[in-house]
């Protein structure tokens, strides 16, 4: 009897262990989801840019759902507030030089406070209290004019229909470009709904989207972007492979809302320099100190990056990759100057030139900046250098492990814009 009980106990123990393993076996769908998540970590994000005059023919893509069928946003775009901060480097031999860091609004990235918004409001109030309305107006304006207002844009995935084989690309439209496109979308959609009350979005639906054409052209001294929807063409249906590619791609918020400790520390330095530039002491107020400490406490503990003006060290190199000036930042400023009809000799034109110099230095591009070279020519030379793969990206150290190389390439893609 005792032997039977012992045997039965052993059988039950064996079955229990077996059930434990059987209960945690990975299913096909779970393996597929894990593969998607892992591949997404190393997926390369290509950025699309309308850097030449002409017509761009695009296929707008919907936002991908989650694996369980839910979706975070029913649309084709995510709004983004960003600022390109100009930081003056410590003087070396009396020569003034700058570096640039792009930062998103921290509250958009999920944090409870934003240092720039808090500083901007306090600085405007302080300038008004001093009776300096011009300073208050400057601080409240856009960053291109020396102010602290975030640029507002919209990020979306697209296919370049002229070079579809390049795959998914991320495009950021200015708010005015987006509103123009959105207005045309609604006008067409209303006409479609008359015949079919269930007609989906005419520019981003899976099977019934029309190509979008954006023409970049000169209008006197200004640059214009005109969007149209080619509803005379056949609908463009996404293939199963393209849908899988969209599911496997990094989610747009992961790209545009990334906020690191490097950017946090760079912002503190930037705002301290704003105090000096504006003749204020906002960073010394209790309100700003509390906001700084609140945001510091919310940053991930495993983010060990730090901001530094010194780019010679490995840590600083990684920091630059996380937040340094990108080709996008440079070209966006150039476009804004063109749209406003502002020449090289204006204050804004000189700011752009300083930005160009810093970018060339940062990327170690083989470009000489002379007084007679126009900003437009320098932009063209930078584009050519990027196409040829010149500069720091060609000098990367290949001594690290393969996985680290893949991760670094993934993080560097914000700099390497796809060229036409």
mmCIF file of C-alpha atoms in Angstrom:
data_model
loop_
_atom_site.group_PDB
_atom_site.id
_atom_site.type_symbol
_atom_site.label_atom_id
_atom_site.label_comp_id
_atom_site.label_asym_id
_atom_site.label_seq_id
_atom_site.Cartn_x
_atom_site.Cartn_y
_atom_site.Cartn_z
ATOM 1 C CA UNK A 1 0.000 0.000 0.000
ATOM 2 C CA UNK A 2 2.767 2.341 0.965
ATOM 3 C CA UNK A 3 4.656 1.508 -2.246
ATOM 4 C CA UNK A 4 1.577 2.295 -4.318
ATOM 5 C CA UNK A 5 1.195 5.662 -2.607
ATOM 6 C CA UNK A 6 4.870 6.520 -3.241
ATOM 7 C CA UNK A 7 4.536 5.514 -6.891
ATOM 8 C CA UNK A 8 1.382 7.548 -7.284
ATOM 9 C CA UNK A 9 3.088 10.579 -5.663
ATOM 10 C CA UNK A 10 6.024 10.308 -8.060
ATOM 11 C CA UNK A 11 3.675 10.068 -11.064
ATOM 12 C CA UNK A 12 1.761 13.141 -9.898
ATOM 13 C CA UNK A 13 5.007 15.098 -9.384
ATOM 14 C CA UNK A 14 6.180 14.154 -12.872
ATOM 15 C CA UNK A 15 2.858 15.172 -14.370
ATOM 16 C CA UNK A 16 2.933 18.434 -12.440
ATOM 17 C CA UNK A 17 6.380 19.363 -13.832
ATOM 18 C CA UNK A 18 5.287 18.357 -17.315
ATOM 19 C CA UNK A 19 2.176 20.506 -17.040
ATOM 20 C CA UNK A 20 4.278 23.452 -15.925
ATOM 21 C CA UNK A 21 6.347 23.229 -19.098
ATOM 22 C CA UNK A 22 3.336 22.613 -21.298
ATOM 23 C CA UNK A 23 1.570 25.604 -19.774
ATOM 24 C CA UNK A 24 4.312 28.043 -20.737
ATOM 25 C CA UNK A 25 5.058 26.791 -24.233
ATOM 26 C CA UNK A 26 5.245 29.626 -26.731
ATOM 27 C CA UNK A 27 2.470 29.623 -29.320
ATOM 28 C CA UNK A 28 2.965 30.627 -32.947
ATOM 29 C CA UNK A 29 1.219 33.976 -32.454
ATOM 30 C CA UNK A 30 3.303 34.698 -29.337
ATOM 31 C CA UNK A 31 6.523 33.843 -31.169
ATOM 32 C CA UNK A 32 5.462 36.059 -34.050
ATOM 33 C CA UNK A 33 4.741 38.956 -31.694
ATOM 34 C CA UNK A 34 8.100 38.514 -29.932
ATOM 35 C CA UNK A 35 9.910 38.471 -33.280
ATOM 36 C CA UNK A 36 8.130 41.667 -34.306
ATOM 37 C CA UNK A 37 9.130 43.399 -31.072
ATOM 38 C CA UNK A 38 12.750 42.285 -31.330
ATOM 39 C CA UNK A 39 13.028 43.203 -35.005
ATOM 40 C CA UNK A 40 11.470 46.592 -34.288
ATOM 41 C CA UNK A 41 14.312 47.356 -31.876
ATOM 42 C CA UNK A 42 16.816 47.122 -34.717
ATOM 43 C CA UNK A 43 14.633 48.365 -37.579
ATOM 44 C CA UNK A 44 16.151 51.205 -39.553
ATOM 45 C CA UNK A 45 13.963 54.262 -39.923
ATOM 46 C CA UNK A 46 14.388 56.034 -43.248
ATOM 47 C CA UNK A 47 13.389 59.686 -43.369
ATOM 48 C CA UNK A 48 11.808 61.261 -46.433
ATOM 49 C CA UNK A 49 12.563 64.834 -47.360
ATOM 50 C CA UNK A 50 11.269 67.128 -50.062
ATOM 51 C CA UNK A 51 14.670 68.672 -50.682
ATOM 52 C CA UNK A 52 14.296 69.575 -54.364
ATOM 53 C CA UNK A 53 11.753 71.561 -56.347
ATOM 54 C CA UNK A 54 9.233 69.413 -58.185
ATOM 55 C CA UNK A 55 6.294 67.068 -57.568
ATOM 56 C CA UNK A 56 6.471 64.313 -54.962
ATOM 57 C CA UNK A 57 4.020 61.443 -55.370
ATOM 58 C CA UNK A 58 3.328 59.730 -52.066
ATOM 59 C CA UNK A 59 1.278 56.889 -50.644
ATOM 60 C CA UNK A 60 0.128 57.911 -47.148
ATOM 61 C CA UNK A 61 0.020 54.979 -44.711
ATOM 62 C CA UNK A 62 -2.386 54.383 -41.824
ATOM 63 C CA UNK A 63 -1.137 54.052 -38.264
ATOM 64 C CA UNK A 64 -0.480 50.387 -37.544
ATOM 65 C CA UNK A 65 -2.660 48.657 -34.936
ATOM 66 C CA UNK A 66 -1.297 46.727 -31.982
ATOM 67 C CA UNK A 67 -0.989 42.963 -32.266
ATOM 68 C CA UNK A 68 -4.203 42.489 -30.275
ATOM 69 C CA UNK A 69 -6.185 44.600 -32.734
ATOM 70 C CA UNK A 70 -6.366 47.724 -30.598
ATOM 71 C CA UNK A 71 -4.972 51.029 -31.812
ATOM 72 C CA UNK A 72 -3.549 54.014 -29.958
ATOM 73 C CA UNK A 73 -4.667 56.597 -32.522
ATOM 74 C CA UNK A 74 -7.064 56.255 -35.477
ATOM 75 C CA UNK A 75 -5.315 58.445 -37.988
ATOM 76 C CA UNK A 76 -2.355 58.520 -40.315
ATOM 77 C CA UNK A 77 -0.193 61.028 -38.383
ATOM 78 C CA UNK A 78 1.086 61.992 -34.945
ATOM 79 C CA UNK A 79 1.502 65.644 -33.953
ATOM 80 C CA UNK A 80 4.924 66.604 -32.654
ATOM 81 C CA UNK A 81 6.317 69.689 -30.925
ATOM 82 C CA UNK A 82 10.076 70.006 -31.307
ATOM 83 C CA UNK A 83 12.758 72.622 -30.801
ATOM 84 C CA UNK A 84 16.228 72.900 -32.234
ATOM 85 C CA UNK A 85 18.236 74.399 -29.362
ATOM 86 C CA UNK A 86 21.335 76.442 -30.138
ATOM 87 C CA UNK A 87 23.983 76.161 -27.440
ATOM 88 C CA UNK A 88 27.128 78.267 -27.425
ATOM 89 C CA UNK A 89 30.228 76.210 -26.743
ATOM 90 C CA UNK A 90 32.795 77.370 -24.181
ATOM 91 C CA UNK A 91 35.155 79.826 -25.880
ATOM 92 C CA UNK A 92 38.264 78.280 -27.429
ATOM 93 C CA UNK A 93 40.814 80.816 -28.537
ATOM 94 C CA UNK A 94 38.234 83.575 -28.718
ATOM 95 C CA UNK A 95 36.311 81.872 -31.558
ATOM 96 C CA UNK A 96 32.560 81.631 -31.010
ATOM 97 C CA UNK A 97 31.030 78.291 -31.979
ATOM 98 C CA UNK A 98 27.749 76.514 -31.396
ATOM 99 C CA UNK A 99 26.232 73.066 -31.194
ATOM 100 C CA UNK A 100 22.602 72.111 -31.741
ATOM 101 C CA UNK A 101 20.313 69.654 -29.982
ATOM 102 C CA UNK A 102 16.785 68.731 -31.039
ATOM 103 C CA UNK A 103 14.355 68.122 -28.194
ATOM 104 C CA UNK A 104 10.650 67.185 -28.156
ATOM 105 C CA UNK A 105 8.200 68.639 -25.662
ATOM 106 C CA UNK A 106 8.656 66.499 -22.553
ATOM 107 C CA UNK A 107 4.933 66.353 -21.782
ATOM 108 C CA UNK A 108 4.341 64.872 -25.260
ATOM 109 C CA UNK A 109 6.833 62.169 -24.321
ATOM 110 C CA UNK A 110 4.751 61.234 -21.272
ATOM 111 C CA UNK A 111 6.411 63.332 -18.563
ATOM 112 C CA UNK A 112 4.419 65.514 -16.186
ATOM 113 C CA UNK A 113 6.275 68.796 -16.809
ATOM 114 C CA UNK A 114 8.248 70.546 -19.535
ATOM 115 C CA UNK A 115 11.136 72.855 -18.699
ATOM 116 C CA UNK A 116 10.992 74.995 -21.848
ATOM 117 C CA UNK A 117 7.253 75.703 -21.602
ATOM 118 C CA UNK A 118 7.611 76.596 -17.912
ATOM 119 C CA UNK A 119 10.610 78.838 -18.576
ATOM 120 C CA UNK A 120 8.939 80.524 -21.564
ATOM 121 C CA UNK A 121 5.876 81.537 -19.553
ATOM 122 C CA UNK A 122 7.948 82.808 -16.614
ATOM 123 C CA UNK A 123 10.355 84.681 -18.918
ATOM 124 C CA UNK A 124 7.515 86.442 -20.769
ATOM 125 C CA UNK A 125 6.012 87.537 -17.441
ATOM 126 C CA UNK A 126 9.410 88.770 -16.232
ATOM 127 C CA UNK A 127 10.042 90.726 -19.449
ATOM 128 C CA UNK A 128 6.604 92.354 -19.202
ATOM 129 C CA UNK A 129 7.229 93.239 -15.549
ATOM 130 C CA UNK A 130 10.411 94.981 -16.712
ATOM 131 C CA UNK A 131 8.389 96.909 -19.291
ATOM 132 C CA UNK A 132 10.304 95.284 -22.157
ATOM 133 C CA UNK A 133 7.495 94.318 -24.542
ATOM 134 C CA UNK A 134 9.888 93.610 -27.424
ATOM 135 C CA UNK A 135 11.783 91.065 -25.318
ATOM 136 C CA UNK A 136 8.523 89.451 -24.211
ATOM 137 C CA UNK A 137 7.423 89.195 -27.848
ATOM 138 C CA UNK A 138 10.773 87.708 -28.880
ATOM 139 C CA UNK A 139 10.729 85.069 -26.128
ATOM 140 C CA UNK A 140 7.149 84.143 -26.989
ATOM 141 C CA UNK A 141 7.981 83.706 -30.684
ATOM 142 C CA UNK A 142 9.477 80.854 -32.668
ATOM 143 C CA UNK A 143 12.959 79.484 -32.119
ATOM 144 C CA UNK A 144 14.090 80.671 -35.546
ATOM 145 C CA UNK A 145 13.789 84.252 -34.277
ATOM 146 C CA UNK A 146 15.435 83.499 -30.944
ATOM 147 C CA UNK A 147 12.233 82.622 -29.073
ATOM 148 C CA UNK A 148 11.079 79.588 -27.134
ATOM 149 C CA UNK A 149 7.924 78.486 -28.945
ATOM 150 C CA UNK A 150 8.034 74.867 -30.097
ATOM 151 C CA UNK A 151 7.775 74.120 -33.802
ATOM 152 C CA UNK A 152 4.582 72.185 -34.523
ATOM 153 C CA UNK A 153 4.578 69.425 -37.117
ATOM 154 C CA UNK A 154 2.982 66.112 -38.040
ATOM 155 C CA UNK A 155 4.867 62.838 -38.545
ATOM 156 C CA UNK A 156 3.585 60.064 -40.807
ATOM 157 C CA UNK A 157 4.789 56.990 -42.670
ATOM 158 C CA UNK A 158 4.724 57.095 -46.466
ATOM 159 C CA UNK A 159 5.862 55.250 -49.570
ATOM 160 C CA UNK A 160 7.578 57.264 -52.267
ATOM 161 C CA UNK A 161 5.565 56.017 -55.238
ATOM 162 C CA UNK A 162 8.428 56.823 -57.602
ATOM 163 C CA UNK A 163 10.823 54.696 -55.540
ATOM 164 C CA UNK A 164 8.555 52.332 -53.652
ATOM 165 C CA UNK A 165 11.277 49.721 -53.334
ATOM 166 C CA UNK A 166 12.965 51.945 -50.746
ATOM 167 C CA UNK A 167 10.207 50.893 -48.363
ATOM 168 C CA UNK A 168 8.688 52.795 -45.458
ATOM 169 C CA UNK A 169 9.866 56.340 -44.873
ATOM 170 C CA UNK A 170 8.953 58.841 -42.173
ATOM 171 C CA UNK A 171 7.829 62.271 -43.348
ATOM 172 C CA UNK A 172 7.265 65.295 -41.122
ATOM 173 C CA UNK A 173 4.925 67.964 -42.471
ATOM 174 C CA UNK A 174 4.724 71.456 -41.052
ATOM 175 C CA UNK A 175 1.362 72.298 -39.509
ATOM 176 C CA UNK A 176 0.392 74.475 -42.484
ATOM 177 C CA UNK A 177 1.306 71.688 -44.936
ATOM 178 C CA UNK A 178 -0.702 69.195 -42.903
ATOM 179 C CA UNK A 179 -3.774 71.465 -42.684
ATOM 180 C CA UNK A 180 -3.687 71.997 -46.440
ATOM 181 C CA UNK A 181 -3.602 68.244 -47.059
ATOM 182 C CA UNK A 182 -6.230 67.533 -44.400
ATOM 183 C CA UNK A 183 -8.636 70.084 -45.884
ATOM 184 C CA UNK A 184 -8.345 68.491 -49.326
ATOM 185 C CA UNK A 185 -8.830 65.054 -47.760
ATOM 186 C CA UNK A 186 -12.113 66.095 -46.100
ATOM 187 C CA UNK A 187 -13.415 67.759 -49.280
ATOM 188 C CA UNK A 188 -12.859 64.561 -51.267
ATOM 189 C CA UNK A 189 -14.106 62.324 -48.460
ATOM 190 C CA UNK A 190 -17.429 64.184 -48.238
ATOM 191 C CA UNK A 191 -18.016 63.560 -51.948
ATOM 192 C CA UNK A 192 -17.235 59.852 -51.542
ATOM 193 C CA UNK A 193 -19.594 59.514 -48.564
ATOM 194 C CA UNK A 194 -22.543 60.664 -50.685
ATOM 195 C CA UNK A 195 -22.294 57.466 -52.732
ATOM 196 C CA UNK A 196 -20.935 55.204 -50.007
ATOM 197 C CA UNK A 197 -21.631 56.096 -46.331
ATOM 198 C CA UNK A 198 -18.891 53.672 -45.251
ATOM 199 C CA UNK A 199 -16.155 54.969 -47.523
ATOM 200 C CA UNK A 200 -12.784 54.921 -45.674
ATOM 201 C CA UNK A 201 -10.138 57.649 -45.534
ATOM 202 C CA UNK A 202 -9.328 58.485 -49.186
ATOM 203 C CA UNK A 203 -5.606 59.050 -48.592
ATOM 204 C CA UNK A 204 -4.610 56.478 -45.949
ATOM 205 C CA UNK A 205 -6.988 53.507 -46.046
ATOM 206 C CA UNK A 206 -5.581 50.045 -46.720
ATOM 207 C CA UNK A 207 -7.280 49.368 -50.052
ATOM 208 C CA UNK A 208 -8.988 52.579 -51.201
ATOM 209 C CA UNK A 209 -6.383 55.321 -50.901
ATOM 210 C CA UNK A 210 -5.475 57.713 -53.700
ATOM 211 C CA UNK A 211 -1.937 58.989 -54.309
ATOM 212 C CA UNK A 212 -1.066 62.333 -52.741
ATOM 213 C CA UNK A 213 1.026 64.768 -54.728
ATOM 214 C CA UNK A 214 2.951 67.596 -53.062
ATOM 215 C CA UNK A 215 4.523 70.161 -55.335
ATOM 216 C CA UNK A 216 7.430 72.188 -54.031
ATOM 217 C CA UNK A 217 7.866 75.321 -56.120
ATOM 218 C CA UNK A 218 9.173 78.877 -56.115
ATOM 219 C CA UNK A 219 6.766 81.781 -55.799
ATOM 220 C CA UNK A 220 8.962 84.836 -56.118
ATOM 221 C CA UNK A 221 11.432 84.690 -53.243
ATOM 222 C CA UNK A 222 9.297 82.246 -51.261
ATOM 223 C CA UNK A 223 8.948 78.482 -51.406
ATOM 224 C CA UNK A 224 5.455 76.985 -51.559
ATOM 225 C CA UNK A 225 4.141 73.465 -50.981
ATOM 226 C CA UNK A 226 0.884 72.633 -52.764
ATOM 227 C CA UNK A 227 -0.880 69.348 -51.943
ATOM 228 C CA UNK A 228 -3.349 67.600 -54.253
ATOM 229 C CA UNK A 229 -5.064 64.212 -54.174
ATOM 230 C CA UNK A 230 -4.983 62.325 -57.468
ATOM 231 C CA UNK A 231 -8.480 60.850 -57.364
ATOM 232 C CA UNK A 232 -8.377 60.309 -61.133
ATOM 233 C CA UNK A 233 -5.912 57.463 -60.603
ATOM 234 C CA UNK A 234 -6.825 53.976 -59.483
ATOM 235 C CA UNK A 235 -6.916 53.268 -55.756
ATOM 236 C CA UNK A 236 -3.610 52.125 -54.312
ATOM 237 C CA UNK A 237 -3.996 48.923 -52.284
ATOM 238 C CA UNK A 238 -1.337 47.886 -49.781
ATOM 239 C CA UNK A 239 0.025 44.359 -50.231
ATOM 240 C CA UNK A 240 0.261 41.829 -47.401
ATOM 241 C CA UNK A 241 4.051 42.258 -47.390
ATOM 242 C CA UNK A 242 3.655 46.023 -47.022
ATOM 243 C CA UNK A 243 1.180 45.623 -44.174
ATOM 244 C CA UNK A 244 3.597 43.252 -42.409
ATOM 245 C CA UNK A 245 6.398 45.766 -42.914
ATOM 246 C CA UNK A 246 4.249 48.481 -41.359
ATOM 247 C CA UNK A 247 3.464 46.238 -38.379
ATOM 248 C CA UNK A 248 7.173 45.493 -37.889
ATOM 249 C CA UNK A 249 8.302 49.124 -38.220
ATOM 250 C CA UNK A 250 9.095 51.236 -35.136
ATOM 251 C CA UNK A 251 5.976 53.022 -33.930
ATOM 252 C CA UNK A 252 6.035 56.720 -34.781
ATOM 253 C CA UNK A 253 5.861 57.875 -31.119
ATOM 254 C CA UNK A 254 8.979 55.791 -30.376
ATOM 255 C CA UNK A 255 10.840 57.981 -32.863
ATOM 256 C CA UNK A 256 9.416 61.461 -32.418
ATOM 257 C CA UNK A 257 8.715 61.470 -28.666
ATOM 258 C CA UNK A 258 12.070 60.085 -27.523
ATOM 259 C CA UNK A 259 13.328 62.165 -24.582
ATOM 260 C CA UNK A 260 16.674 61.221 -23.048
ATOM 261 C CA UNK A 261 18.776 62.321 -20.097
ATOM 262 C CA UNK A 262 21.162 63.842 -22.643
ATOM 263 C CA UNK A 263 18.378 66.093 -23.947
ATOM 264 C CA UNK A 264 17.305 66.899 -20.377
ATOM 265 C CA UNK A 265 20.794 68.085 -19.418
ATOM 266 C CA UNK A 266 21.240 69.935 -22.729
ATOM 267 C CA UNK A 267 17.972 71.779 -22.082
ATOM 268 C CA UNK A 268 19.167 72.915 -18.652
ATOM 269 C CA UNK A 269 22.335 74.337 -20.214
ATOM 270 C CA UNK A 270 20.304 75.937 -23.014
ATOM 271 C CA UNK A 271 17.967 77.675 -20.563
ATOM 272 C CA UNK A 272 20.872 78.894 -18.455
ATOM 273 C CA UNK A 273 22.250 80.492 -21.607
ATOM 274 C CA UNK A 274 18.801 81.983 -22.277
ATOM 275 C CA UNK A 275 18.996 83.636 -18.847
ATOM 276 C CA UNK A 276 22.286 85.201 -19.870
ATOM 277 C CA UNK A 277 21.028 86.207 -23.318
ATOM 278 C CA UNK A 278 17.768 87.721 -22.066
ATOM 279 C CA UNK A 279 19.237 89.281 -18.917
ATOM 280 C CA UNK A 280 16.969 87.227 -16.641
ATOM 281 C CA UNK A 281 17.376 84.812 -13.725
ATOM 282 C CA UNK A 282 14.496 82.417 -14.328
ATOM 283 C CA UNK A 283 16.588 79.302 -13.679
ATOM 284 C CA UNK A 284 17.231 80.519 -10.123
ATOM 285 C CA UNK A 285 13.541 80.707 -9.231
ATOM 286 C CA UNK A 286 11.941 78.087 -7.017
ATOM 287 C CA UNK A 287 9.412 77.257 -9.712
ATOM 288 C CA UNK A 288 12.097 76.310 -12.256
ATOM 289 C CA UNK A 289 14.149 74.410 -9.676
ATOM 290 C CA UNK A 290 11.090 72.336 -8.774
ATOM 291 C CA UNK A 291 10.305 71.599 -12.430
ATOM 292 C CA UNK A 292 13.908 70.557 -13.103
ATOM 293 C CA UNK A 293 13.953 68.185 -10.147
ATOM 294 C CA UNK A 294 10.513 66.799 -10.960
ATOM 295 C CA UNK A 295 11.572 65.937 -14.506
ATOM 296 C CA UNK A 296 14.895 64.547 -13.298
ATOM 297 C CA UNK A 297 13.079 62.187 -10.938
ATOM 298 C CA UNK A 298 10.886 60.864 -13.767
ATOM 299 C CA UNK A 299 13.718 59.978 -16.158
ATOM 300 C CA UNK A 300 14.451 56.248 -16.513
ATOM 301 C CA UNK A 301 17.115 55.108 -14.059
ATOM 302 C CA UNK A 302 18.801 53.007 -16.752
ATOM 303 C CA UNK A 303 19.373 56.072 -18.938
ATOM 304 C CA UNK A 304 22.980 56.832 -17.996
ATOM 305 C CA UNK A 305 23.692 59.307 -20.800
ATOM 306 C CA UNK A 306 24.916 62.810 -20.078
ATOM 307 C CA UNK A 307 25.330 66.054 -21.979
ATOM 308 C CA UNK A 308 28.781 67.377 -22.761
ATOM 309 C CA UNK A 309 30.267 69.982 -25.088
ATOM 310 C CA UNK A 310 33.290 67.730 -25.540
ATOM 311 C CA UNK A 311 32.733 65.429 -28.506
ATOM 312 C CA UNK A 312 36.089 63.690 -28.330
ATOM 313 C CA UNK A 313 35.043 61.008 -25.861
ATOM 314 C CA UNK A 314 33.021 57.879 -26.635
ATOM 315 C CA UNK A 315 30.247 58.970 -24.270
ATOM 316 C CA UNK A 316 30.020 62.322 -25.997
ATOM 317 C CA UNK A 317 29.888 60.625 -29.395
ATOM 318 C CA UNK A 318 26.910 58.588 -28.225
ATOM 319 C CA UNK A 319 25.328 61.723 -26.787
ATOM 320 C CA UNK A 320 25.623 63.497 -30.125
ATOM 321 C CA UNK A 321 23.904 60.571 -31.804
ATOM 322 C CA UNK A 322 21.060 60.817 -29.300
ATOM 323 C CA UNK A 323 20.408 64.508 -29.622
ATOM 324 C CA UNK A 324 22.773 66.329 -31.990
ATOM 325 C CA UNK A 325 21.764 68.351 -35.013
ATOM 326 C CA UNK A 326 20.394 66.208 -37.840
ATOM 327 C CA UNK A 327 20.247 66.902 -41.556
ATOM 328 C CA UNK A 328 16.500 67.297 -41.034
ATOM 329 C CA UNK A 329 17.024 70.150 -38.570
ATOM 330 C CA UNK A 330 19.310 71.872 -41.030
ATOM 331 C CA UNK A 331 17.029 71.543 -44.035
ATOM 332 C CA UNK A 332 13.922 72.502 -42.081
ATOM 333 C CA UNK A 333 15.576 75.766 -41.097
ATOM 334 C CA UNK A 334 16.660 76.337 -44.683
ATOM 335 C CA UNK A 335 13.096 75.763 -45.936
ATOM 336 C CA UNK A 336 11.691 78.135 -43.343
ATOM 337 C CA UNK A 337 14.120 80.842 -44.431
ATOM 338 C CA UNK A 338 13.190 80.255 -48.076
ATOM 339 C CA UNK A 339 9.474 80.401 -47.327
ATOM 340 C CA UNK A 340 9.919 83.776 -45.611
ATOM 341 C CA UNK A 341 12.086 85.125 -48.415
ATOM 342 C CA UNK A 342 14.972 85.896 -46.019
ATOM 343 C CA UNK A 343 18.414 86.245 -47.596
ATOM 344 C CA UNK A 344 21.870 85.230 -46.389
ATOM 345 C CA UNK A 345 22.647 88.688 -44.984
ATOM 346 C CA UNK A 346 19.624 88.833 -42.678
ATOM 347 C CA UNK A 347 19.938 87.897 -39.010
ATOM 348 C CA UNK A 348 18.110 84.641 -39.707
ATOM 349 C CA UNK A 349 20.377 83.958 -42.688
ATOM 350 C CA UNK A 350 23.447 84.369 -40.506
ATOM 351 C CA UNK A 351 21.932 82.026 -37.900
ATOM 352 C CA UNK A 352 21.417 79.452 -40.631
ATOM 353 C CA UNK A 353 25.021 79.843 -41.734
ATOM 354 C CA UNK A 354 26.218 79.179 -38.174
ATOM 355 C CA UNK A 355 24.019 76.084 -38.147
ATOM 356 C CA UNK A 356 25.520 74.927 -41.451
ATOM 357 C CA UNK A 357 29.058 75.407 -40.115
ATOM 358 C CA UNK A 358 28.244 73.425 -36.958
ATOM 359 C CA UNK A 359 26.702 70.578 -38.954
ATOM 360 C CA UNK A 360 29.705 70.349 -41.284
ATOM 361 C CA UNK A 361 32.036 70.281 -38.264
ATOM 362 C CA UNK A 362 29.875 67.737 -36.426
ATOM 363 C CA UNK A 363 29.681 65.337 -39.377
ATOM 364 C CA UNK A 364 33.287 66.015 -40.492
ATOM 365 C CA UNK A 365 32.109 66.696 -44.023
ATOM 366 C CA UNK A 366 34.757 67.628 -46.635
ATOM 367 C CA UNK A 367 33.181 71.036 -47.303
ATOM 368 C CA UNK A 368 34.956 74.385 -47.126
ATOM 369 C CA UNK A 369 32.813 77.356 -46.084
ATOM 370 C CA UNK A 370 34.008 80.573 -47.717
ATOM 371 C CA UNK A 371 32.480 84.036 -47.527
ATOM 372 C CA UNK A 372 31.449 83.924 -51.174
ATOM 373 C CA UNK A 373 29.606 80.580 -50.883
ATOM 374 C CA UNK A 374 25.843 81.037 -50.535
ATOM 375 C CA UNK A 375 23.769 79.099 -48.026
ATOM 376 C CA UNK A 376 21.863 77.475 -50.898
ATOM 377 C CA UNK A 377 25.129 76.196 -52.415
ATOM 378 C CA UNK A 378 26.280 74.866 -49.035
ATOM 379 C CA UNK A 379 22.994 72.993 -48.588
ATOM 380 C CA UNK A 380 23.505 71.381 -52.021
ATOM 381 C CA UNK A 381 27.083 70.400 -51.107
ATOM 382 C CA UNK A 382 25.873 68.838 -47.849
ATOM 383 C CA UNK A 383 23.249 66.827 -49.749
ATOM 384 C CA UNK A 384 25.905 65.581 -52.173
ATOM 385 C CA UNK A 385 28.215 64.617 -49.297
ATOM 386 C CA UNK A 386 25.419 62.681 -47.582
ATOM 387 C CA UNK A 387 24.588 60.849 -50.823
ATOM 388 C CA UNK A 388 28.237 59.838 -51.222
ATOM 389 C CA UNK A 389 28.463 58.711 -47.588
ATOM 390 C CA UNK A 390 31.192 61.197 -46.724
ATOM 391 C CA UNK A 391 32.000 62.330 -43.200
ATOM 392 C CA UNK A 392 31.970 60.770 -39.767
ATOM 393 C CA UNK A 393 29.607 57.942 -40.724
ATOM 394 C CA UNK A 394 32.313 56.535 -43.049
ATOM 395 C CA UNK A 395 34.843 56.502 -40.208
ATOM 396 C CA UNK A 396 32.904 54.402 -37.679
ATOM 397 C CA UNK A 397 34.822 52.095 -35.385
ATOM 398 C CA UNK A 398 33.970 48.483 -36.322
ATOM 399 C CA UNK A 399 35.605 46.867 -33.295
ATOM 400 C CA UNK A 400 32.381 46.452 -31.299
ATOM 401 C CA UNK A 401 30.159 43.392 -31.276
ATOM 402 C CA UNK A 402 27.700 42.787 -34.145
ATOM 403 C CA UNK A 403 24.605 43.450 -32.008
ATOM 404 C CA UNK A 404 26.043 46.761 -30.768
ATOM 405 C CA UNK A 405 26.727 47.794 -34.379
ATOM 406 C CA UNK A 406 23.140 47.056 -35.351
ATOM 407 C CA UNK A 407 21.817 49.040 -32.399
ATOM 408 C CA UNK A 408 24.086 51.992 -33.221
ATOM 409 C CA UNK A 409 22.946 51.958 -36.850
ATOM 410 C CA UNK A 410 19.342 51.988 -35.651
ATOM 411 C CA UNK A 411 19.961 55.006 -33.417
ATOM 412 C CA UNK A 412 21.893 56.866 -36.122
ATOM 413 C CA UNK A 413 19.117 56.792 -38.699
ATOM 414 C CA UNK A 414 17.706 60.095 -37.495
ATOM 415 C CA UNK A 415 20.730 61.679 -39.150
ATOM 416 C CA UNK A 416 20.791 59.777 -42.428
ATOM 417 C CA UNK A 417 17.933 61.117 -44.489
ATOM 418 C CA UNK A 418 16.950 59.254 -47.633
ATOM 419 C CA UNK A 419 17.857 61.299 -50.702
ATOM 420 C CA UNK A 420 16.096 61.534 -54.013
#
